[in-house]
């Protein structure tokens, strides 16, 4: 009965160690380490495609589903793109030195993740790349071209992928009539309605033991709402909002543009993951399979998210030191 709890505590301990270490690690040193880090990440994504077992019709993890390289790829992609855009900031308006190399970088990482297949992780990497390009001062015309290319690519992926077609068709049907939504979303609605204003009580969810798909991971928000009610859901959303606000404040106060890009990318990534997960559970987005940061069971997402907070703490600390020095 305590298996999942003990397992999550183990990953929490690992993640806290990583967060403390990265909080003390000068983020400027990533400028020298980010290339080997990205090479290692791409290698792990390739290895998982070749050597991992198939679980739920996908090859995404090592060690019986415990370690997912795609979660590491999101974090390292933010670090790599921030460093790359910071180094190339004077040449971003040059098509051959700005948009095209960025497209190649995002295409390689996103394409490898898509092959698992993990549509949501690939889309997350592409969206974060576009955001960082914008924050780094990319030309609006190039950003418009990037958006058009991304929309065309997304349409092609959905057209080719049977999974993508099914998820979009279920989403459209659910928007027209919630009773025609996918089984997963209908069970999520059931859990949310059962929760009412203040929930049925912690640990007393019925949906999680009567057929709600993957309640510890993708569907955890529905369980939270059922057990803590509308009030608990608003409190959780409020905590995510506070985290995003503080992250953007850290980005604004960062000592340099690299710190701004890193802080913005990391906090927007966490907020994006949370928003997508919650929106999917209430039928506002097609099913994506994103974890709910800090809440969903799973070691890879928890460790990488805590590592991101560690980097944010380091940027904040250096901003404070710079203010004191000034």
Coordinates of C-alpha atoms in Angstrom, one line a residue:
X1 CA 0.0 0.0 0.0
X2 CA 2.9 2.4 0.6
X3 CA 4.8 1.4 -2.5
X4 CA 4.0 4.6 -4.6
X5 CA 4.4 6.9 -1.6
X6 CA 7.8 5.5 -0.7
X7 CA 8.9 5.6 -4.4
X8 CA 7.8 9.3 -4.7
X9 CA 9.7 10.1 -1.5
X10 CA 12.8 8.7 -3.0
X11 CA 12.5 10.8 -6.1
X12 CA 11.7 13.8 -3.9
X13 CA 14.9 13.3 -2.0
X14 CA 16.9 13.1 -5.3
X15 CA 15.2 16.2 -6.7
X16 CA 15.8 18.2 -3.5
X17 CA 19.5 17.4 -3.6
X18 CA 19.6 18.4 -7.3
X19 CA 17.8 21.7 -6.5
X20 CA 20.2 22.6 -3.6
X21 CA 23.2 21.8 -5.8
X22 CA 21.9 23.9 -8.7
X23 CA 21.0 26.7 -6.4
X24 CA 24.7 26.9 -5.5
X25 CA 25.9 26.4 -9.0
X26 CA 26.6 29.6 -10.9
X27 CA 24.2 29.6 -13.9
X28 CA 26.9 31.3 -16.0
X29 CA 28.8 28.1 -16.0
X30 CA 26.1 26.5 -18.1
X31 CA 27.6 28.3 -21.1
X32 CA 30.5 25.8 -21.1
X33 CA 28.5 22.7 -20.0
X34 CA 25.3 23.0 -22.1
X35 CA 26.7 21.5 -25.3
X36 CA 27.8 18.2 -23.7
X37 CA 24.6 18.2 -21.7
X38 CA 22.5 18.5 -24.9
X39 CA 24.7 15.8 -26.6
X40 CA 24.0 13.5 -23.6
X41 CA 20.3 14.2 -23.7
X42 CA 20.0 13.5 -27.4
X43 CA 21.9 10.3 -26.9
X44 CA 19.5 9.2 -24.1
X45 CA 16.5 10.0 -26.3
X46 CA 18.0 7.9 -29.2
X47 CA 18.9 5.0 -26.8
X48 CA 15.3 5.0 -25.4
X49 CA 14.0 4.6 -28.9
X50 CA 16.3 1.7 -29.7
X51 CA 16.5 -0.2 -26.4
X52 CA 13.6 0.5 -24.1
X53 CA 10.5 -1.7 -23.8
X54 CA 7.1 -0.7 -25.3
X55 CA 4.8 0.5 -22.6
X56 CA 1.3 1.9 -23.5
X57 CA 2.2 1.7 -27.2
X58 CA 5.2 4.0 -26.7
X59 CA 9.0 3.8 -26.1
X60 CA 9.6 6.6 -23.6
X61 CA 11.4 5.3 -20.5
X62 CA 14.1 3.2 -19.0
X63 CA 13.9 1.0 -15.9
X64 CA 10.3 -0.2 -16.2
X65 CA 9.0 3.3 -16.9
X66 CA 10.9 5.1 -14.1
X67 CA 13.1 7.4 -16.1
X68 CA 11.9 9.4 -19.1
X69 CA 14.6 11.2 -21.1
X70 CA 11.9 13.5 -22.7
X71 CA 11.5 15.2 -19.3
X72 CA 15.3 15.9 -19.2
X73 CA 15.1 17.0 -22.8
X74 CA 12.7 19.8 -21.9
X75 CA 14.9 21.2 -19.2
X76 CA 18.2 20.9 -21.2
X77 CA 16.5 22.4 -24.3
X78 CA 15.7 25.5 -22.2
X79 CA 19.2 25.7 -21.0
X80 CA 20.7 25.1 -24.4
X81 CA 18.5 27.5 -26.3
X82 CA 19.0 30.3 -23.6
X83 CA 22.7 30.0 -23.9
X84 CA 22.6 29.8 -27.7
X85 CA 20.3 32.7 -28.1
X86 CA 22.3 34.8 -25.6
X87 CA 25.5 34.1 -27.6
X88 CA 23.8 34.9 -30.9
X89 CA 21.7 37.8 -29.7
X90 CA 23.4 40.2 -32.1
X91 CA 22.7 38.0 -35.2
X92 CA 19.1 36.9 -34.5
X93 CA 17.7 39.1 -37.3
X94 CA 20.0 37.4 -39.8
X95 CA 18.0 34.5 -41.2
X96 CA 21.0 32.2 -41.7
X97 CA 22.3 32.8 -38.2
X98 CA 19.0 33.1 -36.3
X99 CA 15.8 31.3 -37.4
X100 CA 17.3 28.5 -39.5
X101 CA 19.7 27.2 -36.9
X102 CA 17.0 27.5 -34.2
X103 CA 14.7 25.5 -36.4
X104 CA 17.3 22.8 -36.9
X105 CA 18.0 22.6 -33.1
X106 CA 14.2 22.4 -32.3
X107 CA 13.6 20.0 -35.2
X108 CA 16.2 17.5 -34.0
X109 CA 15.1 17.4 -30.4
X110 CA 11.4 17.6 -31.1
X111 CA 11.6 15.1 -33.9
X112 CA 13.4 12.5 -31.7
X113 CA 10.8 13.0 -28.9
X114 CA 8.0 12.7 -31.4
X115 CA 9.3 9.3 -32.5
X116 CA 8.6 7.8 -29.1
X117 CA 5.8 9.0 -29.7
X118 CA 5.4 11.8 -27.2
X119 CA 3.4 14.6 -29.0
X120 CA 2.9 16.8 -25.9
X121 CA 6.7 16.8 -25.0
X122 CA 7.7 17.6 -28.6
X123 CA 5.1 20.4 -28.8
X124 CA 6.3 21.8 -25.5
X125 CA 9.9 22.0 -26.7
X126 CA 8.8 23.8 -29.9
X127 CA 6.7 26.3 -28.0
X128 CA 9.4 27.1 -25.5
X129 CA 11.9 27.6 -28.4
X130 CA 9.6 30.2 -30.0
X131 CA 9.1 31.9 -26.7
X132 CA 12.8 32.2 -25.9
X133 CA 13.5 33.4 -29.5
X134 CA 10.9 36.2 -28.9
X135 CA 12.4 37.1 -25.5
X136 CA 15.9 37.2 -26.9
X137 CA 14.8 39.9 -29.3
X138 CA 14.0 37.9 -32.5
X139 CA 12.6 39.8 -35.4
X140 CA 8.7 39.8 -35.5
X141 CA 8.7 38.7 -39.1
X142 CA 10.9 35.7 -38.3
X143 CA 8.6 34.9 -35.3
X144 CA 5.6 35.0 -37.6
X145 CA 7.3 32.7 -40.1
X146 CA 8.2 30.4 -37.2
X147 CA 4.5 30.3 -36.0
X148 CA 3.2 29.5 -39.5
X149 CA 5.8 26.7 -39.9
X150 CA 4.8 25.4 -36.4
X151 CA 1.1 25.4 -37.3
X152 CA 1.7 23.6 -40.6
X153 CA 3.9 21.1 -38.9
X154 CA 1.3 20.5 -36.2
X155 CA -1.4 20.0 -38.8
X156 CA 0.8 17.5 -40.7
X157 CA 1.5 15.6 -37.4
X158 CA -2.1 15.4 -36.5
X159 CA -3.0 14.3 -40.1
X160 CA -0.4 11.5 -40.1
X161 CA -0.7 10.4 -36.5
X162 CA -3.7 8.1 -35.7
X163 CA -3.3 9.1 -32.1
X164 CA -3.3 12.8 -32.9
X165 CA -6.4 12.4 -35.1
X166 CA -8.2 10.5 -32.4
X167 CA -7.4 13.0 -29.7
X168 CA -8.5 16.0 -31.8
X169 CA -11.7 14.3 -32.9
X170 CA -12.5 13.4 -29.2
X171 CA -11.8 17.0 -28.2
X172 CA -14.0 18.5 -30.9
X173 CA -16.9 16.1 -30.0
X174 CA -16.4 17.0 -26.3
X175 CA -16.6 20.7 -27.0
X176 CA -19.9 20.2 -28.9
X177 CA -21.3 17.9 -26.2
X178 CA -19.5 17.0 -23.0
X179 CA -21.3 13.7 -23.0
X180 CA -19.6 12.8 -26.3
X181 CA -16.1 13.5 -25.0
X182 CA -13.5 10.7 -24.6
X183 CA -14.0 8.2 -21.8
X184 CA -11.0 9.7 -20.0
X185 CA -12.5 13.2 -19.9
X186 CA -16.0 12.0 -19.0
X187 CA -14.6 10.2 -16.0
X188 CA -12.7 13.4 -15.1
X189 CA -15.9 15.4 -15.2
X190 CA -17.5 12.8 -13.0
X191 CA -14.7 13.2 -10.4
X192 CA -14.9 17.0 -10.5
X193 CA -18.7 17.1 -10.1
X194 CA -18.4 14.6 -7.2
X195 CA -16.0 17.0 -5.5
X196 CA -18.4 19.9 -5.2
X197 CA -17.3 23.0 -3.3
X198 CA -15.1 21.4 -0.6
X199 CA -14.5 17.9 -1.8
X200 CA -15.1 14.4 -0.4
X201 CA -12.0 14.4 1.7
X202 CA -8.4 13.5 1.2
X203 CA -8.0 9.9 0.2
X204 CA -11.7 9.4 -0.3
X205 CA -12.0 9.7 -4.0
X206 CA -14.1 7.1 -5.6
X207 CA -13.2 7.8 -9.3
X208 CA -9.6 6.8 -8.8
X209 CA -10.6 3.3 -7.8
X210 CA -13.6 2.9 -10.2
X211 CA -12.1 3.4 -13.6
X212 CA -10.6 6.9 -13.9
X213 CA -7.6 6.3 -16.2
X214 CA -4.1 6.8 -14.7
X215 CA -5.2 8.7 -11.6
X216 CA -1.7 9.0 -10.0
X217 CA -0.2 10.7 -13.1
X218 CA -2.1 12.4 -16.0
X219 CA -5.5 12.5 -14.1
X220 CA -4.2 13.6 -10.7
X221 CA -5.9 17.1 -11.1
X222 CA -9.3 15.4 -11.3
X223 CA -8.5 13.5 -8.1
X224 CA -7.4 16.7 -6.4
X225 CA -10.6 18.4 -7.3
X226 CA -12.8 15.5 -6.2
X227 CA -11.0 15.2 -2.8
X228 CA -10.5 19.0 -2.1
X229 CA -13.3 20.4 -4.2
X230 CA -13.5 23.7 -6.1
X231 CA -11.8 25.5 -3.2
X232 CA -8.8 23.1 -3.3
X233 CA -8.6 23.5 -7.1
X234 CA -8.5 27.3 -6.8
X235 CA -5.9 27.1 -4.1
X236 CA -3.7 24.9 -6.3
X237 CA -4.1 27.2 -9.3
X238 CA -3.3 30.1 -7.1
X239 CA 0.0 28.5 -6.0
X240 CA 1.0 27.9 -9.6
X241 CA 0.1 31.5 -10.4
X242 CA 2.3 32.7 -7.5
X243 CA 5.2 30.6 -8.7
X244 CA 4.9 32.0 -12.2
X245 CA 4.7 35.5 -10.9
X246 CA 7.8 35.1 -8.7
X247 CA 9.7 33.5 -11.6
X248 CA 9.0 36.4 -13.9
X249 CA 10.1 38.8 -11.1
X250 CA 13.3 36.9 -10.9
X251 CA 13.7 37.1 -14.7
X252 CA 13.1 40.8 -14.7
X253 CA 15.7 41.3 -11.9
X254 CA 18.3 38.9 -13.4
X255 CA 21.9 40.3 -13.6
X256 CA 22.0 39.8 -17.4
X257 CA 20.0 38.6 -20.4
X258 CA 21.1 35.0 -20.0
X259 CA 19.5 35.0 -16.5
X260 CA 16.4 36.6 -17.9
X261 CA 16.1 33.9 -20.7
X262 CA 16.7 31.0 -18.3
X263 CA 14.3 32.2 -15.6
X264 CA 11.6 33.1 -18.1
X265 CA 11.9 29.8 -19.9
X266 CA 12.0 27.6 -16.8
X267 CA 9.0 29.2 -15.1
X268 CA 6.9 29.4 -18.2
X269 CA 7.7 25.7 -18.8
X270 CA 6.4 24.8 -15.4
X271 CA 3.3 27.0 -15.8
X272 CA 2.7 25.6 -19.3
X273 CA 2.8 22.0 -18.1
X274 CA 0.4 22.8 -15.3
X275 CA -2.0 24.7 -17.5
X276 CA -2.1 22.0 -20.2
X277 CA -2.7 19.2 -17.6
X278 CA -5.6 21.0 -15.9
X279 CA -7.1 22.2 -19.2
X280 CA -7.1 18.7 -20.6
X281 CA -8.9 17.4 -17.5
X282 CA -11.8 19.8 -17.9
X283 CA -12.0 19.3 -21.7
X284 CA -10.5 22.6 -22.8
X285 CA -7.6 21.1 -24.7
X286 CA -7.0 17.8 -26.6
X287 CA -5.5 15.1 -24.5
X288 CA -1.8 15.7 -24.2
X289 CA -0.4 13.4 -21.4
X290 CA 1.4 16.2 -19.6
X291 CA 2.3 15.6 -15.9
X292 CA 1.0 18.1 -13.3
X293 CA 4.3 19.6 -11.9
X294 CA 5.0 18.7 -8.2
X295 CA 1.8 16.7 -7.9
X296 CA 1.8 13.9 -10.5
X297 CA 3.5 10.6 -9.5
X298 CA 6.7 10.1 -11.4
X299 CA 10.4 10.6 -10.8
X300 CA 11.6 12.2 -14.0
X301 CA 9.2 15.1 -14.0
X302 CA 9.6 15.8 -10.2
X303 CA 13.4 15.7 -10.4
X304 CA 13.7 18.0 -13.5
X305 CA 11.1 20.4 -12.1
X306 CA 12.9 20.7 -8.8
X307 CA 16.2 21.1 -10.7
X308 CA 14.6 24.0 -12.6
X309 CA 13.7 25.6 -9.3
X310 CA 17.3 25.3 -8.2
X311 CA 18.5 27.2 -11.2
X312 CA 15.8 29.9 -10.5
X313 CA 17.1 30.2 -6.9
X314 CA 20.6 30.7 -8.2
X315 CA 19.5 33.5 -10.6
X316 CA 17.6 35.1 -7.8
X317 CA 20.5 34.9 -5.4
X318 CA 22.9 36.4 -7.9
X319 CA 20.5 39.2 -8.6
X320 CA 20.3 39.9 -4.9
X321 CA 24.1 39.9 -4.6
X322 CA 24.4 42.3 -7.5
X323 CA 21.9 44.6 -5.8
X324 CA 23.8 44.6 -2.6
X325 CA 27.1 45.2 -4.4
X326 CA 25.6 48.1 -6.3

